[in-house]
Amino acid sequence: MAVRREKAERLADEELMPLVGRKDPEAFEVLYDRHGGAAYSLAYRIVGDRAAAEEVTQEAFISVWRSGARFDAARGSVRSWLLSVVRNRAIDFLRSRAAKAPKLDFDDESALEQRPAEERTEEEALRRETAAELRGALGKLPDPQAKVIELAYFGGFSHSEIARILGLPMGTVKGRMRLGLEKIRGEMAEGLA
Amino acid sequence: MSASDHGRWSDELAAYALGALERDEADAFERHLAGCERCREELRWLQPAVQTLPESVERTEPPPQLRESLMAAVRAEARQARERTEPAAPRRSRGWLLKPAAGLAVVALLVAGAVGYEVGKDGAGNGGGTTVERQVGGIDVKMVQEGNSGTLQLAGVPQLPPDKVLEAWVEREGKVEAVPALFVPDRHGKAEARIADMSDVSTVMVTEEPRGGSDQPTGEPIVAMAVPQ
């Protein structure tokens, strides 16, 4: 039986998940109200247009609704898990859109988002990077580290694609990823100290 | 494991945490990770840094219709789930309301297949084998049992998204076990899974799972069928 909305609002995310697993719409609605904004913002940041972001967010939340039992509290918070579901859906969306798109002229700006990963160019990478508003922890990193993390996490590029796009050895790309993440992590640890 | 071996994999760690390894590289790294406590510890340390990335995104308000359409879909599914399970429970009390093995989610096993009905049974053919056919939620299901093994044949299965597979499960003595059988429908919607050990199996189920399969069902079965004892 569905719990009342007011009762669900008093529960922690981790307490809501078993109810979502039992198909309780009220619990799910509270979960959406808590994290839907962050989820949609992330989807929009990755796919770059509102209609697609809406589609991705809806698909992600539906998959959470249908598979709430997959959440494992030992591996992180509900919010982190949920946002990782959104991120994966958004990257899948980008790749599927790229795969379906016809081959277009490289000077066609509108075609840039539609190209398969292997055809995406440095031009695109730079456009994405400059268009991105780097905020928070990422914004504090030196540009070379922020750029590779940005391309990997928000662009869905693999390290070898990033190496090709930026014209860098793969080892350099992986090293910058590592340095950047360690720096963010170090700042988080200092903040807690 | 040598220190240099660990060092080689350690270079992959950040790329893995960011989801930036190719699939085969990620698979290889995960195999290493299973046996390397140092890498697991480093990954645990770096993971929160990755988790802050989505939080750094500029906030964009979702349109109100997203919430409306999402909740409409969710409420409709919740209603359908209730309708499917509640009326069928009394007549399928054995084999449908399953006692899950440790860690298995009960919800995944409240069986959608209760809407199925038997359309044929052959207890004599196939060299002493048993064939049971049912239609479950628009899918034609045929369970052919010969000796200790069986074959589950499905027809009319909707096409799956590219990142999904079908996974078969059996209920044996009240516990649900994964069958090492991942499969996908062909372009005609037909799919088949072999179940090597049918001893004491009371129910066979199929769920849709992420590619690579799952250790436990992650959603409601698209097919669930009681097996004659």
XYZ file of C-alpha atoms in Angstrom:
422
model
C 0.000 0.000 0.000
C 1.261 3.438 -0.857
C 2.540 5.479 2.023
C 1.058 8.921 2.315
C 3.045 11.703 0.721
C 3.666 13.440 4.048
C 5.102 10.304 5.553
C 7.326 9.733 2.540
C 8.674 13.270 2.808
C 10.003 12.498 6.274
C 11.992 9.509 5.061
C 15.636 9.549 4.008
C 16.420 8.615 0.404
C 17.758 5.255 1.525
C 14.460 4.562 3.281
C 12.471 5.558 0.204
C 14.241 3.108 -2.096
C 12.666 -0.075 -0.683
C 9.263 1.591 -1.088
C 10.078 2.507 -4.673
C 11.105 -1.129 -5.165
C 7.620 -2.068 -3.949
C 6.117 0.251 -6.548
C 4.996 3.034 -4.245
C 4.285 6.119 -6.410
C 4.291 8.505 -3.424
C 7.800 7.483 -2.429
C 8.928 7.809 -6.026
C 7.379 11.255 -6.326
C 9.327 12.455 -3.291
C 12.508 11.054 -4.818
C 11.836 12.959 -8.041
C 11.070 16.182 -6.192
C 14.372 15.907 -4.333
C 16.613 15.035 -7.257
C 14.694 15.759 -10.463
C 16.220 19.237 -10.777
C 19.796 17.997 -10.504
C 19.010 15.117 -12.835
C 17.491 17.336 -15.503
C 20.340 19.860 -15.188
C 22.909 17.107 -15.690
C 21.034 15.669 -18.654
C 20.753 19.145 -20.202
C 24.441 19.778 -19.618
C 25.328 16.579 -21.497
C 22.821 16.443 -24.349
C 22.567 20.193 -24.886
C 18.884 20.658 -25.644
C 15.812 20.780 -23.489
C 13.629 18.261 -25.314
C 16.385 15.657 -25.272
C 17.177 16.403 -21.637
C 13.522 15.852 -20.789
C 13.503 12.532 -22.623
C 16.717 11.372 -20.959
C 15.547 12.383 -17.478
C 12.214 10.660 -17.934
C 13.879 7.460 -19.164
C 16.343 7.502 -16.284
C 13.654 7.928 -13.637
C 11.471 5.265 -15.241
C 14.413 2.861 -15.155
C 14.900 3.695 -11.469
C 11.197 3.071 -10.878
C 11.381 -0.292 -12.631
C 14.638 -1.406 -11.050
C 14.738 0.311 -7.682
C 15.879 -2.950 -6.179
C 19.250 -2.517 -7.904
C 20.266 0.324 -5.621
C 23.059 -0.776 -3.298
C 23.490 1.521 -0.313
C 26.963 0.105 0.296
C 28.182 1.708 -2.945
C 27.111 5.289 -2.340
C 24.169 7.597 -1.850
C 20.864 7.368 -3.671
C 21.557 10.754 -5.267
C 24.947 9.664 -6.642
C 23.446 6.452 -7.976
C 20.548 8.276 -9.549
C 22.774 10.874 -11.194
C 25.025 8.126 -12.527
C 21.944 6.526 -14.118
C 21.089 9.886 -15.709
C 24.659 10.406 -16.908
C 24.798 6.940 -18.510
C 21.443 7.475 -20.224
C 22.525 10.869 -21.513
C 25.797 9.512 -22.918
C 23.898 6.612 -24.517
C 21.531 9.160 -26.023
C 24.446 11.150 -27.487
C 25.987 8.026 -28.971
C 22.735 6.730 -30.373
C 21.971 10.117 -31.924
C 25.440 10.182 -33.435
C 25.080 6.662 -34.792
C 21.737 7.421 -36.470
C 22.833 10.694 -38.015
C 23.699 10.846 -41.701
C 27.244 11.833 -42.591
C 27.255 15.588 -43.068
C 29.763 18.207 -44.088
C 32.228 19.023 -41.379
C 31.574 22.734 -41.764
C 27.941 22.231 -40.875
C 27.813 23.444 -37.273
C 24.553 21.649 -36.582
C 26.138 18.356 -37.567
C 28.846 18.456 -34.954
C 26.753 16.919 -32.189
C 25.530 14.222 -34.517
C 28.801 12.650 -35.526
C 29.935 9.274 -34.283
C 32.597 9.514 -31.612
C 35.417 8.656 -33.980
C 34.447 11.525 -36.238
C 34.211 14.139 -33.560
C 37.006 16.596 -33.967
C 39.150 18.898 -31.977
C 36.907 21.706 -33.194
C 33.990 20.104 -31.436
C 35.979 19.413 -28.318
C 37.074 23.021 -28.098
C 33.562 24.284 -28.711
C 32.202 22.081 -25.950
C 34.974 23.045 -23.628
C 34.659 26.771 -24.193
C 30.866 26.649 -24.077
C 30.951 24.844 -20.786
C 30.659 26.843 -17.684
C 33.131 25.173 -15.410
C 31.952 25.604 -11.911
C 32.598 24.208 -8.491
C 35.386 21.731 -8.019
C 36.037 21.347 -11.726
C 36.418 25.093 -12.174
C 39.306 25.180 -9.713
C 41.452 22.782 -11.714
C 44.166 23.841 -14.138
C 42.692 23.943 -17.651
C 44.474 20.869 -19.032
C 43.131 18.694 -16.216
C 39.648 20.192 -16.299
C 39.485 19.699 -20.056
C 40.138 15.947 -20.039
C 37.733 15.376 -17.144
C 35.108 17.504 -18.848
C 35.410 15.587 -22.107
C 35.279 12.224 -20.344
C 32.460 12.831 -17.892
C 30.202 15.256 -19.760
C 31.211 14.394 -23.319
C 31.285 10.620 -22.941
C 34.598 10.375 -24.764
C 37.003 7.553 -23.985
C 40.593 8.337 -23.006
C 41.826 7.255 -26.441
C 39.303 9.527 -28.176
C 40.364 12.413 -25.973
C 44.011 11.719 -26.798
C 43.148 11.877 -30.495
C 41.020 15.013 -30.132
C 43.630 16.909 -28.144
C 46.621 15.451 -29.945
C 48.127 14.093 -26.734
C 49.660 10.747 -25.798
C 47.156 8.487 -24.018
C 49.407 8.346 -20.982
C 49.232 12.119 -20.681
C 45.452 12.072 -20.842
C 45.205 9.396 -18.148
C 47.759 11.240 -16.024
C 45.794 14.484 -16.236
C 42.590 12.670 -15.334
C 44.274 11.220 -12.304
C 45.857 14.491 -11.208
C 42.591 16.360 -11.638
C 40.513 13.855 -9.677
C 43.130 13.689 -6.932
C 43.109 17.452 -6.661
C 39.315 17.574 -6.361
C 39.407 14.763 -3.830
C 42.141 16.485 -1.849
C 40.111 19.678 -1.644
C 37.070 17.721 -0.497
C 39.127 16.070 2.241
C 40.513 19.454 3.339
C 37.004 20.837 3.448
C 35.999 18.081 5.813
C 39.059 18.498 8.025
C 50.726 -9.417 -7.890
C 53.874 -7.393 -8.400
C 54.218 -3.693 -7.643
C 54.818 -2.943 -11.330
C 51.645 -4.826 -12.251
C 49.687 -2.740 -9.794
C 51.337 0.424 -11.154
C 50.243 -0.419 -14.685
C 46.617 -0.806 -13.640
C 46.783 2.133 -11.293
C 47.231 4.363 -14.355
C 43.823 3.214 -15.584
C 42.043 4.005 -12.362
C 40.977 7.603 -12.959
C 39.884 6.837 -16.519
C 37.820 3.940 -15.187
C 36.257 6.099 -12.473
C 35.297 8.646 -15.143
C 33.814 5.968 -17.396
C 36.488 6.739 -19.994
C 37.854 3.254 -20.621
C 36.715 1.312 -23.667
C 34.455 -1.604 -22.799
C 37.169 -4.285 -23.158
C 39.596 -2.159 -21.134
C 36.984 -1.660 -18.427
C 36.273 -5.403 -18.333
C 39.989 -6.160 -17.957
C 40.351 -3.526 -15.262
C 37.403 -4.935 -13.333
C 38.991 -8.376 -13.416
C 42.149 -6.874 -11.949
C 40.152 -4.860 -9.428
C 38.530 -8.006 -8.063
C 41.922 -9.184 -6.839
C 43.670 -5.917 -5.966
C 42.815 -4.333 -2.642
C 45.118 -1.347 -3.316
C 43.237 -0.447 -6.479
C 39.900 -0.899 -4.745
C 41.046 1.392 -1.981
C 42.307 4.039 -4.436
C 39.057 3.813 -6.365
C 37.042 4.279 -3.176
C 39.149 7.355 -2.467
C 38.671 8.877 -5.952
C 34.984 8.013 -6.371
C 33.629 10.977 -4.371
C 35.558 13.325 -6.674
C 33.659 11.904 -9.655
C 30.413 12.165 -7.729
C 30.889 15.912 -7.287
C 31.019 16.475 -11.060
C 27.253 16.375 -11.691
C 26.806 18.712 -8.742
C 29.006 21.292 -10.466
C 26.526 21.698 -13.314
C 24.620 24.951 -13.552
C 21.047 24.366 -12.354
C 18.371 24.329 -15.046
C 14.781 23.951 -13.895
C 12.978 20.982 -15.441
C 9.700 21.754 -17.198
C 6.602 20.989 -15.075
C 5.249 18.632 -17.732
C 8.203 16.319 -17.126
C 7.020 15.662 -13.582
C 3.429 15.302 -14.744
C 4.149 12.795 -17.500
C 6.592 10.863 -15.344
C 4.139 10.516 -12.477
C 1.307 9.611 -14.861
C 3.430 6.785 -16.265
C 4.474 5.624 -12.805
C 0.956 5.642 -11.401
C -0.316 3.725 -14.429
C 2.371 1.078 -13.995
C 1.681 0.802 -10.269
C -2.011 0.321 -11.016
C -1.300 -2.320 -13.654
C 1.066 -4.143 -11.313
C -1.648 -4.288 -8.658
C -4.234 -5.488 -11.157
C -1.925 -8.186 -12.449
C -0.899 -9.597 -9.122
C -3.843 -9.250 -6.784
C -6.557 -11.310 -8.527
C -4.189 -14.108 -9.467
C -2.653 -14.738 -6.072
C -5.179 -17.235 -4.643
C -5.155 -19.657 -7.566
C -1.403 -19.510 -8.038
C -0.408 -19.582 -4.447
C 2.213 -22.240 -5.058
C 5.079 -21.283 -7.280
C 4.066 -17.684 -7.943
C 4.599 -15.954 -4.663
C 8.189 -16.914 -4.343
C 10.499 -17.027 -1.402
C 13.604 -15.329 -2.713
C 17.095 -16.530 -1.995
C 19.165 -14.306 0.262
C 19.474 -10.862 -1.261
C 16.831 -11.320 -3.910
C 14.119 -8.736 -4.159
C 10.639 -10.046 -3.504
C 9.144 -7.352 -5.663
C 10.852 -8.642 -8.762
C 9.151 -11.934 -8.304
C 5.562 -10.904 -7.820
C 4.836 -12.398 -11.077
C 3.574 -10.563 -14.106
C 3.044 -13.958 -15.657
C -0.077 -14.495 -13.612
C -1.998 -13.287 -16.652
C -0.770 -16.302 -18.608
C -2.921 -19.273 -19.443
C -2.220 -22.780 -20.497
C -3.020 -23.544 -24.131
C -1.578 -27.009 -24.445
C 0.178 -29.778 -22.644
C 1.858 -32.858 -23.957
C 2.766 -35.314 -21.296
C 3.476 -38.204 -23.596
C 5.455 -37.010 -26.597
C 9.102 -36.246 -27.096
C 10.370 -39.477 -25.697
C 8.721 -39.101 -22.336
C 9.270 -35.346 -22.216
C 6.755 -32.728 -21.195
C 5.734 -29.684 -23.156
C 3.770 -26.859 -21.625
C 2.618 -23.896 -23.640
C 1.191 -20.655 -22.404
C 0.609 -17.162 -23.571
C 1.945 -14.615 -21.114
C 1.424 -10.921 -21.698
C 1.312 -11.375 -25.463
C 4.354 -13.672 -25.529
C 3.945 -17.316 -26.543
C 5.895 -19.448 -24.103
C 6.773 -23.080 -24.635
C 8.642 -25.063 -22.021
C 9.973 -28.352 -23.327
C 11.306 -30.610 -20.610
C 13.261 -33.742 -21.432
C 14.794 -35.717 -18.643
C 16.622 -33.401 -16.327
C 16.990 -30.507 -18.764
C 14.631 -28.185 -20.544
C 14.316 -25.590 -23.246
C 12.348 -22.403 -22.896
C 11.072 -21.180 -26.254
C 9.553 -17.715 -26.601
C 7.773 -16.132 -29.562
C 6.416 -12.639 -29.937
C 9.075 -11.075 -27.754
C 9.418 -7.315 -28.312
C 12.816 -6.145 -29.518
C 15.148 -5.066 -26.722
C 17.173 -1.876 -26.410
C 20.821 -2.532 -27.406
C 22.001 -2.459 -23.800
C 19.530 -5.118 -22.637
C 19.405 -8.903 -22.693
C 16.954 -11.501 -21.490
C 17.970 -13.554 -18.470
C 16.312 -16.767 -17.322
C 15.673 -17.714 -13.685
C 14.268 -20.770 -11.965
C 12.548 -21.239 -8.644
C 13.893 -24.358 -6.993
C 12.625 -25.475 -3.597
C 11.358 -21.996 -2.862
C 14.534 -20.182 -3.869
C 15.226 -18.252 -7.037
C 18.403 -19.020 -8.957
C 19.911 -17.456 -12.046
C 20.244 -19.791 -14.969
C 23.472 -19.209 -16.890
C 21.389 -18.256 -19.901
C 21.482 -14.775 -21.418
C 19.689 -14.437 -24.708
C 18.048 -11.980 -27.055
C 15.104 -12.310 -29.451
C 15.868 -12.710 -33.150
C 14.344 -10.298 -35.653
C 11.151 -12.375 -35.675
C 10.777 -12.008 -31.913
C 11.791 -15.599 -31.173
C 14.151 -16.464 -28.359
C 15.297 -19.675 -26.740
C 17.161 -20.567 -23.558
C 18.388 -23.959 -22.423
C 18.065 -24.862 -18.777
C 20.524 -27.621 -17.965
C 19.131 -28.653 -14.593
C 15.359 -28.757 -14.206
C 15.315 -30.931 -11.098
C 12.874 -29.632 -8.484
C 12.188 -26.500 -10.539
C 8.667 -25.233 -9.929
C 8.745 -21.969 -11.913
C 10.732 -20.602 -14.824
C 10.990 -16.843 -15.331
C 12.555 -14.382 -17.744
C 13.468 -10.791 -16.989
C 15.010 -8.020 -19.007
C 18.472 -7.217 -17.648
C 21.430 -4.987 -18.509
C 23.910 -6.465 -20.985
C 26.117 -8.926 -19.127
C 23.223 -10.080 -16.961
C 22.467 -9.564 -13.284
C 23.008 -11.549 -10.125
C 19.388 -11.062 -9.220
C 16.261 -9.994 -11.105
C 16.121 -6.226 -11.416
C 12.555 -5.905 -12.658
C 9.315 -7.775 -12.977
C 9.425 -10.885 -15.130
C 8.162 -10.528 -18.679
C 7.476 -14.252 -18.536
C 6.801 -16.531 -15.602
C 5.581 -20.061 -15.965
C 4.827 -22.812 -13.495
C 6.428 -26.146 -14.365
C 4.427 -29.334 -13.826
C 6.039 -31.589 -11.219
